[in-house]
Short mmCIF file of N, CA and C in Angstrom, two decimals:
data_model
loop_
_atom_site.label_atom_id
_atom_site.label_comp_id
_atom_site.label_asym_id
_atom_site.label_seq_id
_atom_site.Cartn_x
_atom_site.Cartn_y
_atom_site.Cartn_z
N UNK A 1 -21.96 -10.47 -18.37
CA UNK A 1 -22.46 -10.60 -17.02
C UNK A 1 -23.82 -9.91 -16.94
N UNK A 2 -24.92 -10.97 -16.46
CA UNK A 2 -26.57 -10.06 -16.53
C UNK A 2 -26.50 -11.32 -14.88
N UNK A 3 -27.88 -10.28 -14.71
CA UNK A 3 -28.79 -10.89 -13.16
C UNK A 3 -29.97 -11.34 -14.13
N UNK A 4 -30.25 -11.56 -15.83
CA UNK A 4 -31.13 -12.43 -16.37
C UNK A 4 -30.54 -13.39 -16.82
N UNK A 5 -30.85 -14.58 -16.40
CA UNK A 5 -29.77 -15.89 -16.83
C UNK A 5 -29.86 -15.98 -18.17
N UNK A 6 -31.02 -16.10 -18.95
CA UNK A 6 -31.68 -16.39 -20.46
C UNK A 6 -31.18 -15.31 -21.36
N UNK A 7 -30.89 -14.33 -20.77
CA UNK A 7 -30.36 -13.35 -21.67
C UNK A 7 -28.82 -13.60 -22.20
N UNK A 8 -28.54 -13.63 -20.72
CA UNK A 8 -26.64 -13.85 -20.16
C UNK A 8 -26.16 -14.87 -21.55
N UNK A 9 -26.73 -15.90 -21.23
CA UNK A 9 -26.75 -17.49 -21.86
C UNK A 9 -26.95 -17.64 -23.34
N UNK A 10 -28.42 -16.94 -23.59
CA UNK A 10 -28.48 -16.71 -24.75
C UNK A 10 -27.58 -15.80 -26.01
N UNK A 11 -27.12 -14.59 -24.92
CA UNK A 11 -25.90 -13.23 -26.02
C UNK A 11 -25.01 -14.31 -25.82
N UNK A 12 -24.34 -14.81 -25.21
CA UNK A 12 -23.04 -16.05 -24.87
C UNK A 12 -23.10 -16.88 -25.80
N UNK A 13 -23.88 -17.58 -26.09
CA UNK A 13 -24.33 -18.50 -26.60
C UNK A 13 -24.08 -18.28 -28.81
N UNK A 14 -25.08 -17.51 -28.81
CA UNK A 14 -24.62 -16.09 -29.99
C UNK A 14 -22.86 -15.82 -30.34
N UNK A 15 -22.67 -15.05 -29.16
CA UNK A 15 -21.02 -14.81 -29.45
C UNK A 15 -20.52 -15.97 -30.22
N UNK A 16 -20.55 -17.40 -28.98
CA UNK A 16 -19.79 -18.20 -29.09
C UNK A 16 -19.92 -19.01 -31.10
N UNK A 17 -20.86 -18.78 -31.39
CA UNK A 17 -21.38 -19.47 -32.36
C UNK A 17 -20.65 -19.10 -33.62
N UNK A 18 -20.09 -17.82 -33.49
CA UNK A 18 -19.37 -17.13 -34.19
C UNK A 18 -17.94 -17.14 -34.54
N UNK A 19 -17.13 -17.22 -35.33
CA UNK A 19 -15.75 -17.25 -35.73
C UNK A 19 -15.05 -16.18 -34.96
N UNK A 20 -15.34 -15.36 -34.73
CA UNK A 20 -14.23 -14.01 -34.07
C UNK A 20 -14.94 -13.95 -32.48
N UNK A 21 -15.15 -14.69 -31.78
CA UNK A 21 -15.41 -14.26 -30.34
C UNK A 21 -15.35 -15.97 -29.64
N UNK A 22 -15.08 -15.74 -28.43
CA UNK A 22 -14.66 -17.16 -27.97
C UNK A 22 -15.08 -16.75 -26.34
N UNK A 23 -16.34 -17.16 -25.53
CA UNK A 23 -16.95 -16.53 -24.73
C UNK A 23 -16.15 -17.97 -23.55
N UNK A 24 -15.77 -17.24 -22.75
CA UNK A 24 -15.19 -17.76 -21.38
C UNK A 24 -15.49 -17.98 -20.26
N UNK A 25 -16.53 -16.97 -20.18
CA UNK A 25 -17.34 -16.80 -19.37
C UNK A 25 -18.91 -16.45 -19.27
N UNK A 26 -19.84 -16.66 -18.86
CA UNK A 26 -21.47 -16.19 -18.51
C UNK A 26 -21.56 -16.01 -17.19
N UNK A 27 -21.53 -14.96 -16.70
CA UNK A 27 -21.91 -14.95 -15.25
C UNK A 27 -23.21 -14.25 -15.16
N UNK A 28 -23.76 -14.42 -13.58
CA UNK A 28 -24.89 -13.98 -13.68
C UNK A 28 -24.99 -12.97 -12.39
N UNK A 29 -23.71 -12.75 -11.74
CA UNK A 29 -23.81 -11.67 -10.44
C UNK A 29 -22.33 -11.46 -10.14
N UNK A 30 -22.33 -10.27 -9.26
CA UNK A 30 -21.18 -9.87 -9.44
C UNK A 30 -20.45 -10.11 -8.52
N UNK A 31 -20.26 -11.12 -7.79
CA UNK A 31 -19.30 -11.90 -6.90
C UNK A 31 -18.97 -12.91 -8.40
N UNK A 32 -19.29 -13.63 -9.07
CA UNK A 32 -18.96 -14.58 -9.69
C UNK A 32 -18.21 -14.02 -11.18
N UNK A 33 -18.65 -12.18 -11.16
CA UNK A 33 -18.50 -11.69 -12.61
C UNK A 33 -16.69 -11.21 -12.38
N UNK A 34 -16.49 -11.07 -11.19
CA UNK A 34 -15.09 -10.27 -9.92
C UNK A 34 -14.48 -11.65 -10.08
N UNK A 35 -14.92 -12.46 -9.89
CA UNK A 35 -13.87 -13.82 -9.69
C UNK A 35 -13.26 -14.07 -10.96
N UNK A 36 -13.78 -14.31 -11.85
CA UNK A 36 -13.97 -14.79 -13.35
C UNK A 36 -13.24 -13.71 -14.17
N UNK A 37 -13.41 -12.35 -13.90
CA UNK A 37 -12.09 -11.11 -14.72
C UNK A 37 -10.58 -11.96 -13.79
N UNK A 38 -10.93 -12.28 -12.58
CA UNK A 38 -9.06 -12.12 -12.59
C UNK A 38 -8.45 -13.28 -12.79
N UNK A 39 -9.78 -14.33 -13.25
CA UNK A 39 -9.52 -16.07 -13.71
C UNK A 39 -9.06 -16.09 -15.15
N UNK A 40 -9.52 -14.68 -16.15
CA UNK A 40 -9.72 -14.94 -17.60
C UNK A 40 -9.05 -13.82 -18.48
N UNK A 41 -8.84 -12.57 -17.18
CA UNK A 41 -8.53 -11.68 -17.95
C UNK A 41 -9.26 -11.53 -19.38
N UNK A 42 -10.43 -11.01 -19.56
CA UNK A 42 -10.92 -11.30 -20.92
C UNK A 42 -10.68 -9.90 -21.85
N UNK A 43 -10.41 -9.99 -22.97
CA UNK A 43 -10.87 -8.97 -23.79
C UNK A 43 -11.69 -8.02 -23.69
N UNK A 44 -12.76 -8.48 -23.92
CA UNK A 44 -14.25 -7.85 -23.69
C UNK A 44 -14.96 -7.57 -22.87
N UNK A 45 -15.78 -7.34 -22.23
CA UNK A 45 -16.35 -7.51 -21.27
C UNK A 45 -18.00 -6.59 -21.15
N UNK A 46 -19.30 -7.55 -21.20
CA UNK A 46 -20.42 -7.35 -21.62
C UNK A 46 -20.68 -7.19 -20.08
N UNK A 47 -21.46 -6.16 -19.99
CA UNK A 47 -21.54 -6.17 -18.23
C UNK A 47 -23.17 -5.37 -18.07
N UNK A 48 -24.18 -5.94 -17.34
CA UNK A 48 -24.95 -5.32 -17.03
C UNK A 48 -24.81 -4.00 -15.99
N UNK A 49 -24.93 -2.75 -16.40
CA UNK A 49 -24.59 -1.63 -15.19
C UNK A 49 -25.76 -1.52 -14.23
N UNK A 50 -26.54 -2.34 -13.88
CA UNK A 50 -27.77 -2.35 -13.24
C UNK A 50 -28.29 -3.52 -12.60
N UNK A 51 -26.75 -4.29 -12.55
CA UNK A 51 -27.09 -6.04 -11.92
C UNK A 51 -26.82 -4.97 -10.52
N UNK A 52 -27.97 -6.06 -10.07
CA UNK A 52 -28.02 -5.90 -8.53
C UNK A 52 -26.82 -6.37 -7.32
N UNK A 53 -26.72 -6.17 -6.21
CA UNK A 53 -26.11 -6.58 -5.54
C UNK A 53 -26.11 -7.76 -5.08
N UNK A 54 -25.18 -8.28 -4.63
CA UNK A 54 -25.32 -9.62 -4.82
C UNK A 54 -25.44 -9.99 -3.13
N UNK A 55 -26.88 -10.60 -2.46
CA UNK A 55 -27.02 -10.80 -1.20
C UNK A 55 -26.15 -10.96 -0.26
N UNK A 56 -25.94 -11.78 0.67
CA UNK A 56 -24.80 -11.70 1.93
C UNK A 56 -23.23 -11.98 1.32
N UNK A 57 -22.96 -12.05 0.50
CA UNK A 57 -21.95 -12.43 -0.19
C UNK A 57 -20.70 -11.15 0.03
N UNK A 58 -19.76 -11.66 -0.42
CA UNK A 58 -18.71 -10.52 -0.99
C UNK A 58 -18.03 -11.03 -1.71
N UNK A 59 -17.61 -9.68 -2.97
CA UNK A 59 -17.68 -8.32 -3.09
C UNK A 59 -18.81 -8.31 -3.08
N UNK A 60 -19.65 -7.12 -2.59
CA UNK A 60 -20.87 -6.73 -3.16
C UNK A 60 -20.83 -5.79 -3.45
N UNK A 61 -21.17 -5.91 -5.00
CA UNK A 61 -20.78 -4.91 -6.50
C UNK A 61 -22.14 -4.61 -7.10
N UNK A 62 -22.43 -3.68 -7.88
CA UNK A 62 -23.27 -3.28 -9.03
C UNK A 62 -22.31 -3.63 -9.98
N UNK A 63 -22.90 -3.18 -10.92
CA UNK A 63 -22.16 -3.27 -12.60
C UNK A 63 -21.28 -2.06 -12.51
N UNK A 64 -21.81 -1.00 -11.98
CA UNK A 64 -21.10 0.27 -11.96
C UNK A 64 -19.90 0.25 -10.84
N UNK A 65 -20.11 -0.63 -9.98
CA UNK A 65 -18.65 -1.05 -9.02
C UNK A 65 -17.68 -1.88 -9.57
N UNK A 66 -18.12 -2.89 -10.41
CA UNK A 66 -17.09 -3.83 -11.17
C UNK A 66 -16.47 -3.04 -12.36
N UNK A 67 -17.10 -1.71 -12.78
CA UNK A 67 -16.03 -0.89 -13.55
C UNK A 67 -15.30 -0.15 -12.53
N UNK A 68 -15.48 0.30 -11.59
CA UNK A 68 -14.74 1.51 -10.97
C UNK A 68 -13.06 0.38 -10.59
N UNK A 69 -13.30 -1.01 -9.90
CA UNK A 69 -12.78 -2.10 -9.37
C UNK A 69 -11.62 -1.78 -10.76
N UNK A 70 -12.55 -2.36 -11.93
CA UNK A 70 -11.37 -2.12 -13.21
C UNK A 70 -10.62 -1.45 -13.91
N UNK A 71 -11.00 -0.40 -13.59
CA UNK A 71 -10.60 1.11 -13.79
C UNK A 71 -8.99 1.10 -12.45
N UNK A 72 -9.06 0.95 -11.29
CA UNK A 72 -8.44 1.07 -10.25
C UNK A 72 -7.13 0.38 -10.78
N UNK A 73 -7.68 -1.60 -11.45
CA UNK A 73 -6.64 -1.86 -11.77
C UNK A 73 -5.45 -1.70 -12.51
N UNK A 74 -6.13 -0.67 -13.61
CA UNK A 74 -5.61 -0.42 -14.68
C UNK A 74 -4.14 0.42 -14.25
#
């Protein structure tokens, strides 16, 4: 999960290309990064701690709120 699409797309892209990683997701903000953990439950999870908030929307998360969120669930 990045707020740079080309980056997001491109490390994704990488993973996927690879025998041991199987990418499920690319998100690019954190209303869509919140939806997509409880769609995929993933393994891994690549997370920008400095994506911005995400405009009129909700949740409105940082990177550092979508860990605290995951942390809670645990």
């Amino acid at each position: 999960a990045d707020d740079h699409k080309l980056l997001a797309q491109s490390l994704g892209s990488t993973l996927n290309s690879t025998a041991d990683f199987e990418v499920v997701s690319v998100c690019h903000n954190s209303k869509d990064t919140l939806w997509d953990l409880e769609l995929y439950h993933p393994d891994v999870l690549l997370l920008d701690l400095n994506m911005p908030l995400v405009g009129s929307d909700l949740p409105r998360a940082t990177g550092f709120d979508i860990l605290e969120d995951l942390k809670k669930k645990k």
